[in-house]
CSV table of N, CA and C in Angstrom, one decimal:
chain,number,residue,atom,x,y,z
A,1,UNK,N,-79.1,2.9,90.5
A,1,UNK,CA,-79.9,3.6,89.5
A,1,UNK,C,-79.7,2.9,88.1
A,2,UNK,N,-78.5,2.5,87.8
A,2,UNK,CA,-78.2,1.9,86.5
A,2,UNK,C,-79.0,0.6,86.5
A,3,UNK,N,-79.0,-0.2,87.6
A,3,UNK,CA,-79.7,-1.5,87.6
A,3,UNK,C,-81.1,-1.3,87.3
A,4,UNK,N,-81.7,-0.3,87.9
A,4,UNK,CA,-83.2,-0.1,87.6
A,4,UNK,C,-83.4,0.3,86.2
A,5,UNK,N,-82.6,1.1,85.6
A,5,UNK,CA,-82.8,1.4,84.2
A,5,UNK,C,-82.6,0.2,83.3
A,6,UNK,N,-81.6,-0.6,83.6
A,6,UNK,CA,-81.4,-1.8,82.8
A,6,UNK,C,-82.6,-2.7,82.9
A,7,UNK,N,-83.2,-2.9,84.1
A,7,UNK,CA,-84.4,-3.7,84.3
A,7,UNK,C,-85.5,-3.2,83.5
A,8,UNK,N,-85.7,-1.9,83.5
A,8,UNK,CA,-86.8,-1.2,82.7
A,8,UNK,C,-86.6,-1.4,81.2
A,9,UNK,N,-85.4,-1.2,80.8
A,9,UNK,CA,-85.1,-1.4,79.3
A,9,UNK,C,-85.3,-2.9,78.9
A,10,UNK,N,-84.9,-3.8,79.8
A,10,UNK,CA,-85.1,-5.2,79.5
A,10,UNK,C,-86.6,-5.5,79.4
A,11,UNK,N,-87.4,-5.0,80.3
A,11,UNK,CA,-88.8,-5.2,80.3
A,11,UNK,C,-89.4,-4.6,79.0
A,12,UNK,N,-88.9,-3.4,78.7
A,12,UNK,CA,-89.5,-2.8,77.5
A,12,UNK,C,-89.1,-3.6,76.2
A,13,UNK,N,-88.0,-4.2,76.2
A,13,UNK,CA,-87.6,-5.0,75.0
A,13,UNK,C,-88.6,-6.2,74.9
A,14,UNK,N,-88.8,-6.9,76.0
A,14,UNK,CA,-89.7,-8.0,76.1
A,14,UNK,C,-91.1,-7.6,75.7
A,15,UNK,N,-91.5,-6.5,76.3
A,15,UNK,CA,-92.8,-5.9,76.0
A,15,UNK,C,-93.1,-5.7,74.5
A,16,UNK,N,-92.1,-5.0,73.9
A,16,UNK,CA,-92.3,-4.6,72.5
A,16,UNK,C,-92.2,-5.9,71.6
A,17,UNK,N,-91.2,-6.8,72.0
A,17,UNK,CA,-91.1,-8.0,71.2
A,17,UNK,C,-92.3,-8.9,71.2
A,18,UNK,N,-92.9,-9.0,72.4
A,18,UNK,CA,-94.1,-9.9,72.5
A,18,UNK,C,-95.3,-9.2,71.8
A,19,UNK,N,-95.4,-7.9,72.0
A,19,UNK,CA,-96.5,-7.2,71.3
A,19,UNK,C,-96.4,-7.4,69.8
A,20,UNK,N,-95.2,-7.1,69.2
A,20,UNK,CA,-95.0,-7.3,67.8
A,20,UNK,C,-95.3,-8.7,67.3
A,21,UNK,N,-94.8,-9.7,68.1
A,21,UNK,CA,-95.0,-11.1,67.7
A,21,UNK,C,-96.5,-11.4,67.7
A,22,UNK,N,-97.2,-10.9,68.7
A,22,UNK,CA,-98.7,-11.1,68.8
A,22,UNK,C,-99.4,-10.4,67.6
A,23,UNK,N,-99.1,-9.2,67.4
A,23,UNK,CA,-99.9,-8.4,66.5
A,23,UNK,C,-99.6,-8.8,65.0
A,24,UNK,N,-98.3,-9.1,64.7
A,24,UNK,CA,-97.9,-9.4,63.4
A,24,UNK,C,-98.1,-10.9,63.0
A,25,UNK,N,-98.0,-11.8,63.9
A,25,UNK,CA,-98.0,-13.2,63.6
A,25,UNK,C,-99.2,-13.9,64.3
A,26,UNK,N,-99.2,-14.0,65.6
A,26,UNK,CA,-100.1,-14.8,66.3
A,26,UNK,C,-101.5,-14.4,66.2
A,27,UNK,N,-101.8,-13.1,66.1
A,27,UNK,CA,-103.2,-12.6,66.0
A,27,UNK,C,-103.8,-13.0,64.7
A,28,UNK,N,-103.0,-13.3,63.7
A,28,UNK,CA,-103.5,-13.8,62.4
A,28,UNK,C,-103.8,-15.2,62.4
A,29,UNK,N,-103.3,-16.0,63.4
A,29,UNK,CA,-103.6,-17.4,63.5
A,29,UNK,C,-104.9,-17.7,64.2
A,30,UNK,N,-105.8,-18.4,63.5
A,30,UNK,CA,-107.0,-18.8,64.2
A,30,UNK,C,-107.2,-20.3,63.8
A,31,UNK,N,-106.5,-21.2,64.5
A,31,UNK,CA,-106.5,-22.6,64.1
A,31,UNK,C,-107.9,-23.1,64.2
A,32,UNK,N,-108.4,-23.6,63.0
A,32,UNK,CA,-109.8,-24.1,62.9
A,32,UNK,C,-110.8,-23.1,63.3
A,33,UNK,N,-110.5,-21.9,63.3
A,33,UNK,CA,-111.5,-20.9,63.6
A,33,UNK,C,-111.7,-20.7,65.1
A,34,UNK,N,-110.9,-21.4,65.9
A,34,UNK,CA,-111.1,-21.4,67.4
A,34,UNK,C,-109.9,-20.9,68.1
A,35,UNK,N,-108.8,-21.5,68.0
A,35,UNK,CA,-107.6,-21.3,68.8
A,35,UNK,C,-106.8,-20.1,68.3
A,36,UNK,N,-106.6,-19.2,69.2
A,36,UNK,CA,-105.7,-18.0,69.0
A,36,UNK,C,-104.7,-18.0,70.2
A,37,UNK,N,-103.4,-18.2,69.9
A,37,UNK,CA,-102.4,-18.1,71.0
A,37,UNK,C,-102.2,-16.7,71.5
A,38,UNK,N,-102.3,-16.5,72.8
A,38,UNK,CA,-102.1,-15.2,73.4
A,38,UNK,C,-100.8,-15.2,74.2
A,39,UNK,N,-99.7,-15.4,73.4
A,39,UNK,CA,-98.4,-15.6,74.0
A,39,UNK,C,-97.9,-14.3,74.7
A,40,UNK,N,-98.4,-13.2,74.5
A,40,UNK,CA,-97.9,-12.0,75.1
A,40,UNK,C,-98.1,-12.0,76.7
A,41,UNK,N,-99.0,-12.9,77.1
A,41,UNK,CA,-99.2,-13.0,78.6
A,41,UNK,C,-97.9,-13.6,79.3
A,42,UNK,N,-97.0,-14.2,78.4
A,42,UNK,CA,-95.8,-14.7,79.0
A,42,UNK,C,-95.0,-13.6,79.7
A,43,UNK,N,-95.2,-12.4,79.3
A,43,UNK,CA,-94.6,-11.3,80.0
A,43,UNK,C,-95.0,-11.2,81.4
A,44,UNK,N,-96.3,-11.4,81.6
A,44,UNK,CA,-96.9,-11.3,83.0
A,44,UNK,C,-96.5,-12.5,83.8
A,45,UNK,N,-96.5,-13.6,83.2
A,45,UNK,CA,-96.1,-14.9,83.9
A,45,UNK,C,-94.7,-14.8,84.4
A,46,UNK,N,-93.8,-14.3,83.6
A,46,UNK,CA,-92.3,-14.4,83.9
A,46,UNK,C,-91.7,-13.2,84.7
A,47,UNK,N,-92.5,-12.2,85.0
A,47,UNK,CA,-92.0,-11.1,85.8
A,47,UNK,C,-91.6,-11.6,87.2
A,48,UNK,N,-90.5,-11.1,87.7
A,48,UNK,CA,-89.9,-11.5,89.0
A,48,UNK,C,-90.9,-11.4,90.1
A,49,UNK,N,-90.9,-12.4,91.0
A,49,UNK,CA,-91.9,-12.5,92.0
A,49,UNK,C,-91.9,-11.3,93.0
A,50,UNK,N,-90.8,-10.6,93.1
A,50,UNK,CA,-90.7,-9.4,94.0
A,50,UNK,C,-91.4,-8.2,93.4
A,51,UNK,N,-91.7,-8.2,92.1
A,51,UNK,CA,-92.4,-7.0,91.6
A,51,UNK,C,-93.7,-6.8,92.2
A,52,UNK,N,-94.0,-5.6,92.7
A,52,UNK,CA,-95.3,-5.4,93.4
A,52,UNK,C,-96.5,-5.5,92.4
A,53,UNK,N,-97.6,-5.8,93.1
A,53,UNK,CA,-98.9,-6.0,92.3
A,53,UNK,C,-99.2,-4.7,91.5
A,54,UNK,N,-99.1,-3.5,92.1
A,54,UNK,CA,-99.4,-2.3,91.4
A,54,UNK,C,-98.5,-2.1,90.1
A,55,UNK,N,-97.2,-2.3,90.3
A,55,UNK,CA,-96.3,-2.2,89.2
A,55,UNK,C,-96.7,-3.2,88.1
A,56,UNK,N,-96.9,-4.4,88.5
A,56,UNK,CA,-97.3,-5.4,87.5
A,56,UNK,C,-98.6,-5.1,86.8
A,57,UNK,N,-99.5,-4.6,87.5
A,57,UNK,CA,-100.8,-4.2,86.9
A,57,UNK,C,-100.7,-3.1,85.9
A,58,UNK,N,-99.8,-2.1,86.2
A,58,UNK,CA,-99.5,-1.1,85.3
A,58,UNK,C,-98.9,-1.6,84.0
A,59,UNK,N,-97.9,-2.4,84.1
A,59,UNK,CA,-97.2,-3.0,82.9
A,59,UNK,C,-98.2,-3.8,82.2
A,60,UNK,N,-99.1,-4.6,82.8
A,60,UNK,CA,-100.0,-5.5,82.2
A,60,UNK,C,-101.1,-4.7,81.5
A,61,UNK,N,-101.6,-3.6,82.1
A,61,UNK,CA,-102.5,-2.7,81.5
A,61,UNK,C,-102.0,-2.1,80.2
A,62,UNK,N,-100.7,-1.6,80.3
A,62,UNK,CA,-100.1,-1.1,79.1
A,62,UNK,C,-99.9,-2.1,78.0
A,63,UNK,N,-99.5,-3.3,78.4
A,63,UNK,CA,-99.4,-4.4,77.4
A,63,UNK,C,-100.7,-4.7,76.7
A,64,UNK,N,-101.8,-4.9,77.5
A,64,UNK,CA,-103.1,-5.2,77.0
A,64,UNK,C,-103.6,-4.0,76.1
A,65,UNK,N,-103.4,-2.8,76.6
A,65,UNK,CA,-103.9,-1.6,75.8
A,65,UNK,C,-103.1,-1.5,74.5
A,66,UNK,N,-101.8,-1.8,74.5
A,66,UNK,CA,-101.1,-1.8,73.2
A,66,UNK,C,-101.6,-2.8,72.3
A,67,UNK,N,-101.8,-4.0,72.7
A,67,UNK,CA,-102.4,-5.1,71.9
A,67,UNK,C,-103.8,-4.6,71.4
A,68,UNK,N,-104.6,-4.0,72.3
A,68,UNK,CA,-105.9,-3.5,71.9
A,68,UNK,C,-105.8,-2.5,70.8
A,69,UNK,N,-104.9,-1.6,70.9
A,69,UNK,CA,-104.8,-0.5,69.8
A,69,UNK,C,-104.5,-1.1,68.5
A,70,UNK,N,-103.6,-2.1,68.4
A,70,UNK,CA,-103.3,-2.7,67.2
A,70,UNK,C,-104.3,-3.7,66.7
A,71,UNK,N,-105.1,-4.3,67.6
A,71,UNK,CA,-106.1,-5.3,67.3
A,71,UNK,C,-107.5,-4.8,67.1
A,72,UNK,N,-107.7,-3.5,67.4
A,72,UNK,CA,-109.0,-2.9,67.3
A,72,UNK,C,-110.0,-3.6,68.2
A,73,UNK,N,-109.5,-3.9,69.4
A,73,UNK,CA,-110.3,-4.5,70.5
A,73,UNK,C,-110.4,-3.6,71.7
A,74,UNK,N,-111.3,-2.7,71.7
A,74,UNK,CA,-111.3,-1.6,72.7
A,74,UNK,C,-111.3,-2.0,74.2
A,75,UNK,N,-110.1,-2.2,74.7
A,75,UNK,CA,-110.0,-2.4,76.2
A,75,UNK,C,-110.1,-3.9,76.6
A,76,UNK,N,-110.4,-4.8,75.7
A,76,UNK,CA,-110.7,-6.2,76.1
A,76,UNK,C,-109.4,-6.8,76.6
A,77,UNK,N,-108.3,-6.7,75.9
A,77,UNK,CA,-107.0,-7.3,76.3
A,77,UNK,C,-106.5,-6.6,77.6
A,78,UNK,N,-106.7,-5.3,77.6
A,78,UNK,CA,-106.2,-4.5,78.8
A,78,UNK,C,-106.9,-5.0,80.1
A,79,UNK,N,-108.2,-5.2,80.0
A,79,UNK,CA,-109.0,-5.7,81.1
A,79,UNK,C,-108.6,-7.1,81.6
A,80,UNK,N,-108.4,-8.0,80.6
A,80,UNK,CA,-108.1,-9.4,81.0
A,80,UNK,C,-106.6,-9.4,81.5
A,81,UNK,N,-105.7,-8.7,80.9
A,81,UNK,CA,-104.3,-8.7,81.3
A,81,UNK,C,-104.2,-8.0,82.7
A,82,UNK,N,-104.9,-7.0,83.0
A,82,UNK,CA,-104.9,-6.3,84.3
A,82,UNK,C,-105.4,-7.3,85.4
A,83,UNK,N,-106.5,-8.0,85.1
A,83,UNK,CA,-107.1,-8.9,86.0
A,83,UNK,C,-106.1,-10.1,86.2
A,84,UNK,N,-105.4,-10.5,85.2
A,84,UNK,CA,-104.4,-11.6,85.4
A,84,UNK,C,-103.3,-11.1,86.3
A,85,UNK,N,-102.8,-9.9,86.1
A,85,UNK,CA,-101.7,-9.4,86.9
A,85,UNK,C,-102.2,-9.2,88.4
A,86,UNK,N,-103.5,-8.9,88.6
A,86,UNK,CA,-104.0,-8.8,89.9
A,86,UNK,C,-104.0,-10.1,90.7
A,87,UNK,N,-104.3,-11.2,89.9
A,87,UNK,CA,-104.4,-12.5,90.6
A,87,UNK,C,-103.1,-13.4,90.5
A,88,UNK,N,-102.1,-12.9,89.8
A,88,UNK,CA,-100.9,-13.7,89.5
A,88,UNK,C,-100.3,-14.2,90.8
A,89,UNK,N,-100.0,-13.4,91.7
A,89,UNK,CA,-99.3,-13.9,93.0
A,89,UNK,C,-100.2,-14.9,93.7
A,90,UNK,N,-101.5,-14.7,93.7
A,90,UNK,CA,-102.3,-15.7,94.4
A,90,UNK,C,-102.3,-17.0,93.7
A,91,UNK,N,-102.3,-17.0,92.4
A,91,UNK,CA,-102.2,-18.2,91.6
A,91,UNK,C,-100.9,-18.9,91.8
A,92,UNK,N,-99.8,-18.1,91.9
A,92,UNK,CA,-98.5,-18.6,92.1
A,92,UNK,C,-98.4,-19.3,93.5
A,93,UNK,N,-99.0,-18.6,94.5
A,93,UNK,CA,-99.0,-19.2,95.9
A,93,UNK,C,-99.8,-20.5,95.9
A,94,UNK,N,-100.8,-20.6,95.1
A,94,UNK,CA,-101.6,-21.8,95.0
A,94,UNK,C,-100.9,-23.0,94.6
A,95,UNK,N,-100.0,-22.8,93.6
A,95,UNK,CA,-99.3,-24.0,93.0
A,95,UNK,C,-97.9,-24.2,93.5
A,96,UNK,N,-97.3,-23.3,94.2
A,96,UNK,CA,-95.9,-23.5,94.6
A,96,UNK,C,-95.8,-23.5,96.2
A,97,UNK,N,-94.8,-24.1,96.7
A,97,UNK,CA,-94.6,-24.1,98.1
A,97,UNK,C,-93.6,-23.0,98.5
A,98,UNK,N,-93.1,-22.3,97.5
A,98,UNK,CA,-92.1,-21.3,97.8
A,98,UNK,C,-92.7,-20.0,98.3
A,99,UNK,N,-92.0,-19.3,99.1
A,99,UNK,CA,-92.4,-18.0,99.6
A,99,UNK,C,-92.0,-17.0,98.5
A,100,UNK,N,-93.0,-16.2,98.1
A,100,UNK,CA,-92.8,-15.2,97.0
A,100,UNK,C,-91.8,-14.2,97.4
A,101,UNK,N,-91.5,-14.0,98.7
A,101,UNK,CA,-90.6,-13.0,99.1
A,101,UNK,C,-89.1,-13.4,98.9
A,102,UNK,N,-88.9,-14.7,98.6
A,102,UNK,CA,-87.6,-15.2,98.3
A,102,UNK,C,-87.0,-14.5,97.0
A,103,UNK,N,-87.9,-14.1,96.1
A,103,UNK,CA,-87.5,-13.4,94.9
A,103,UNK,C,-87.0,-14.4,93.9
A,104,UNK,N,-87.8,-14.8,93.0
A,104,UNK,CA,-87.4,-15.6,91.9
A,104,UNK,C,-88.2,-15.3,90.6
A,105,UNK,N,-87.7,-15.7,89.5
A,105,UNK,CA,-88.4,-15.5,88.2
A,105,UNK,C,-89.1,-16.9,87.9
A,106,UNK,N,-90.4,-16.9,87.8
A,106,UNK,CA,-91.1,-18.1,87.5
A,106,UNK,C,-90.6,-18.8,86.3
A,107,UNK,N,-90.2,-20.1,86.4
A,107,UNK,CA,-89.8,-20.8,85.2
A,107,UNK,C,-89.8,-22.3,85.6
A,108,UNK,N,-89.6,-23.1,84.6
A,108,UNK,CA,-89.6,-24.6,84.9
A,108,UNK,C,-88.4,-24.9,85.8
A,109,UNK,N,-87.3,-24.2,85.5
A,109,UNK,CA,-86.1,-24.4,86.3
A,109,UNK,C,-86.3,-24.0,87.8
A,110,UNK,N,-86.9,-22.9,88.0
A,110,UNK,CA,-87.1,-22.5,89.4
A,110,UNK,C,-88.2,-23.1,90.2
A,111,UNK,N,-89.3,-23.5,89.4
A,111,UNK,CA,-90.5,-24.0,90.1
A,111,UNK,C,-90.6,-25.5,90.0
A,112,UNK,N,-89.9,-26.1,89.0
A,112,UNK,CA,-90.1,-27.5,88.7
A,112,UNK,C,-91.2,-27.6,87.6
A,113,UNK,N,-91.2,-28.7,86.9
A,113,UNK,CA,-92.1,-28.8,85.7
A,113,UNK,C,-93.6,-28.8,86.2
A,114,UNK,N,-93.9,-29.6,87.2
A,114,UNK,CA,-95.3,-29.7,87.7
A,114,UNK,C,-95.8,-28.4,88.2
A,115,UNK,N,-95.1,-27.7,89.0
A,115,UNK,CA,-95.6,-26.4,89.6
A,115,UNK,C,-95.7,-25.4,88.4
A,116,UNK,N,-94.7,-25.3,87.6
A,116,UNK,CA,-94.8,-24.4,86.5
A,116,UNK,C,-95.9,-24.7,85.5
A,117,UNK,N,-96.2,-26.0,85.3
A,117,UNK,CA,-97.3,-26.4,84.4
A,117,UNK,C,-98.6,-25.9,85.0
A,118,UNK,N,-98.8,-26.2,86.3
A,118,UNK,CA,-100.1,-25.8,86.9
A,118,UNK,C,-100.3,-24.3,87.0
A,119,UNK,N,-99.2,-23.6,87.3
A,119,UNK,CA,-99.2,-22.1,87.3
A,119,UNK,C,-99.6,-21.6,85.9
A,120,UNK,N,-98.9,-22.1,84.8
A,120,UNK,CA,-99.2,-21.7,83.5
A,120,UNK,C,-100.6,-22.0,83.0
A,121,UNK,N,-101.0,-23.2,83.4
A,121,UNK,CA,-102.4,-23.7,83.0
A,121,UNK,C,-103.4,-22.8,83.7
A,122,UNK,N,-103.3,-22.5,84.9
A,122,UNK,CA,-104.2,-21.6,85.6
A,122,UNK,C,-104.3,-20.2,85.1
A,123,UNK,N,-103.1,-19.7,84.8
A,123,UNK,CA,-103.1,-18.3,84.3
A,123,UNK,C,-103.6,-18.2,82.9
A,124,UNK,N,-103.2,-19.2,82.1
A,124,UNK,CA,-103.7,-19.2,80.7
A,124,UNK,C,-105.2,-19.4,80.6
A,125,UNK,N,-105.7,-20.3,81.5
A,125,UNK,CA,-107.2,-20.5,81.5
A,125,UNK,C,-107.9,-19.3,82.0
A,126,UNK,N,-107.4,-18.7,83.0
A,126,UNK,CA,-108.1,-17.5,83.5
A,126,UNK,C,-108.1,-16.4,82.5
A,127,UNK,N,-106.9,-16.1,81.9
A,127,UNK,CA,-106.8,-15.1,80.9
A,127,UNK,C,-107.8,-15.3,79.7
A,128,UNK,N,-107.7,-16.5,79.1
A,128,UNK,CA,-108.5,-16.8,77.9
A,128,UNK,C,-110.0,-16.8,78.2
A,129,UNK,N,-110.3,-17.3,79.4
A,129,UNK,CA,-111.8,-17.2,79.8
A,129,UNK,C,-112.2,-15.8,79.9
A,130,UNK,N,-111.5,-15.0,80.6
A,130,UNK,CA,-111.9,-13.6,80.8
A,130,UNK,C,-111.9,-12.9,79.4
A,131,UNK,N,-110.9,-13.0,78.6
A,131,UNK,CA,-110.8,-12.3,77.3
A,131,UNK,C,-112.0,-12.7,76.4
A,132,UNK,N,-112.2,-14.0,76.3
A,132,UNK,CA,-113.2,-14.5,75.4
A,132,UNK,C,-114.6,-14.3,75.9
A,133,UNK,N,-114.8,-14.2,77.2
A,133,UNK,CA,-116.1,-13.8,77.8
A,133,UNK,C,-116.4,-12.4,77.5
A,134,UNK,N,-115.4,-11.5,77.6
A,134,UNK,CA,-115.6,-10.1,77.3
A,134,UNK,C,-115.9,-10.0,75.8
A,135,UNK,N,-115.1,-10.7,75.0
A,135,UNK,CA,-115.3,-10.6,73.6
A,135,UNK,C,-116.7,-11.1,73.1
A,136,UNK,N,-117.1,-12.2,73.7
A,136,UNK,CA,-118.4,-12.8,73.3
A,136,UNK,C,-119.6,-12.1,73.9
A,137,UNK,N,-119.4,-11.8,75.2
A,137,UNK,CA,-120.4,-11.1,76.0
A,137,UNK,C,-121.7,-11.8,76.0
A,138,UNK,N,-121.7,-13.1,75.9
A,138,UNK,CA,-122.9,-13.9,75.8
A,138,UNK,C,-122.6,-15.3,76.0
A,139,UNK,N,-123.6,-16.1,76.5
A,139,UNK,CA,-123.5,-17.5,76.7
A,139,UNK,C,-124.4,-18.2,75.7
A,140,UNK,N,-124.7,-17.4,74.6
A,140,UNK,CA,-125.7,-17.9,73.6
A,140,UNK,C,-125.2,-19.3,73.0
A,141,UNK,N,-124.0,-19.3,72.5
A,141,UNK,CA,-123.4,-20.5,72.0
A,141,UNK,C,-122.3,-21.0,72.9
A,142,UNK,N,-122.7,-21.6,74.0
A,142,UNK,CA,-121.7,-22.0,75.0
A,142,UNK,C,-120.7,-23.0,74.5
A,143,UNK,N,-121.1,-23.9,73.6
A,143,UNK,CA,-120.2,-24.9,73.1
A,143,UNK,C,-119.0,-24.3,72.3
A,144,UNK,N,-119.3,-23.3,71.5
A,144,UNK,CA,-118.3,-22.6,70.7
A,144,UNK,C,-117.4,-21.8,71.7
A,145,UNK,N,-118.0,-21.2,72.7
A,145,UNK,CA,-117.2,-20.4,73.7
A,145,UNK,C,-116.2,-21.3,74.4
A,146,UNK,N,-116.7,-22.4,74.9
A,146,UNK,CA,-115.8,-23.4,75.6
A,146,UNK,C,-114.7,-23.9,74.7
A,147,UNK,N,-115.1,-24.2,73.4
A,147,UNK,CA,-114.1,-24.7,72.5
A,147,UNK,C,-113.0,-23.6,72.3
A,148,UNK,N,-113.4,-22.4,72.1
A,148,UNK,CA,-112.4,-21.3,72.0
A,148,UNK,C,-111.5,-21.1,73.2
A,149,UNK,N,-112.1,-21.2,74.4
A,149,UNK,CA,-111.4,-21.1,75.6
A,149,UNK,C,-110.3,-22.2,75.7
A,150,UNK,N,-110.8,-23.4,75.5
A,150,UNK,CA,-109.9,-24.6,75.6
A,150,UNK,C,-108.8,-24.6,74.6
A,151,UNK,N,-109.1,-24.3,73.3
A,151,UNK,CA,-108.1,-24.3,72.3
A,151,UNK,C,-107.2,-23.2,72.4
A,152,UNK,N,-107.7,-22.0,72.8
A,152,UNK,CA,-106.8,-20.9,73.0
A,152,UNK,C,-105.8,-21.1,74.2
A,153,UNK,N,-106.4,-21.7,75.2
A,153,UNK,CA,-105.5,-22.0,76.4
A,153,UNK,C,-104.4,-23.0,76.0
A,154,UNK,N,-104.8,-24.0,75.3
A,154,UNK,CA,-103.8,-25.0,74.9
A,154,UNK,C,-102.8,-24.4,73.9
A,155,UNK,N,-103.2,-23.6,73.0
A,155,UNK,CA,-102.2,-23.0,72.0
A,155,UNK,C,-101.3,-22.0,72.8
A,156,UNK,N,-101.8,-21.3,73.7
A,156,UNK,CA,-101.0,-20.4,74.5
A,156,UNK,C,-100.0,-21.2,75.4
A,157,UNK,N,-100.5,-22.2,76.0
A,157,UNK,CA,-99.6,-23.1,76.8
A,157,UNK,C,-98.5,-23.7,75.9
A,158,UNK,N,-98.8,-24.1,74.7
A,158,UNK,CA,-97.8,-24.6,73.8
A,158,UNK,C,-96.7,-23.6,73.5
A,159,UNK,N,-97.1,-22.4,73.2
A,159,UNK,CA,-96.2,-21.3,73.0
A,159,UNK,C,-95.3,-21.0,74.2
A,160,UNK,N,-95.9,-21.0,75.4
A,160,UNK,CA,-95.1,-20.8,76.6
A,160,UNK,C,-94.1,-21.9,76.9
A,161,UNK,N,-94.5,-23.1,76.7
A,161,UNK,CA,-93.5,-24.2,76.9
A,161,UNK,C,-92.5,-24.3,75.8
A,162,UNK,N,-92.8,-23.9,74.6
A,162,UNK,CA,-91.7,-23.8,73.6
A,162,UNK,C,-90.7,-22.7,74.0
A,163,UNK,N,-91.2,-21.6,74.5
A,163,UNK,CA,-90.3,-20.5,74.9
A,163,UNK,C,-89.5,-20.9,76.1
A,164,UNK,N,-90.1,-21.6,77.0
A,164,UNK,CA,-89.3,-22.2,78.2
A,164,UNK,C,-88.3,-23.1,77.7
A,165,UNK,N,-88.6,-24.0,76.8
A,165,UNK,CA,-87.6,-25.0,76.2
A,165,UNK,C,-86.4,-24.2,75.6
A,166,UNK,N,-86.8,-23.2,74.8
A,166,UNK,CA,-85.7,-22.4,74.1
A,166,UNK,C,-84.8,-21.7,75.2
A,167,UNK,N,-85.5,-21.2,76.2
A,167,UNK,CA,-84.8,-20.5,77.3
A,167,UNK,C,-83.8,-21.4,78.1
A,168,UNK,N,-84.2,-22.6,78.3
A,168,UNK,CA,-83.4,-23.6,79.0
A,168,UNK,C,-82.2,-24.0,78.2
A,169,UNK,N,-82.4,-24.1,76.9
A,169,UNK,CA,-81.2,-24.5,76.0
A,169,UNK,C,-80.3,-23.4,75.9
A,170,UNK,N,-80.8,-22.1,75.8
A,170,UNK,CA,-80.0,-21.0,75.7
A,170,UNK,C,-79.1,-20.7,77.0
A,171,UNK,N,-79.8,-20.8,78.1
A,171,UNK,CA,-79.1,-20.5,79.4
A,171,UNK,C,-78.7,-21.7,80.1
């Protein structure tokens, strides 16, 4: 029982920290009017592989909804984050040779750089595409939409790999 409570408290700390970082800092950044890093999806990427899909979808929905409440984006982040949580294990199976039942936390150390890069790239691209399509809700200016997706994906990837680098040095 104590172990479960510790895990929940640890997830809540990450949850709140990433939401605050996004809302107070990263959501204010719009590099060249295009790129916005959505670093809070790092929470979804890093959850232990044994966590069930339903539990991960609940955490992701709550994460997205919290960001939506602070960002005045009614349900957009919640929808994209929930969809990412739904597809996460499939994306992980696509890029890694490991069995998800082994139980591991996705990281460069556990997956290797190449697999973790592909996993992160796929998840960031999927999330940014979904979120920006929901936000735009139009293909009217396809060039701008594609630029926003590409630049937001790259800025999110940069944040993820910076965090991974700091995590490797720390531990």
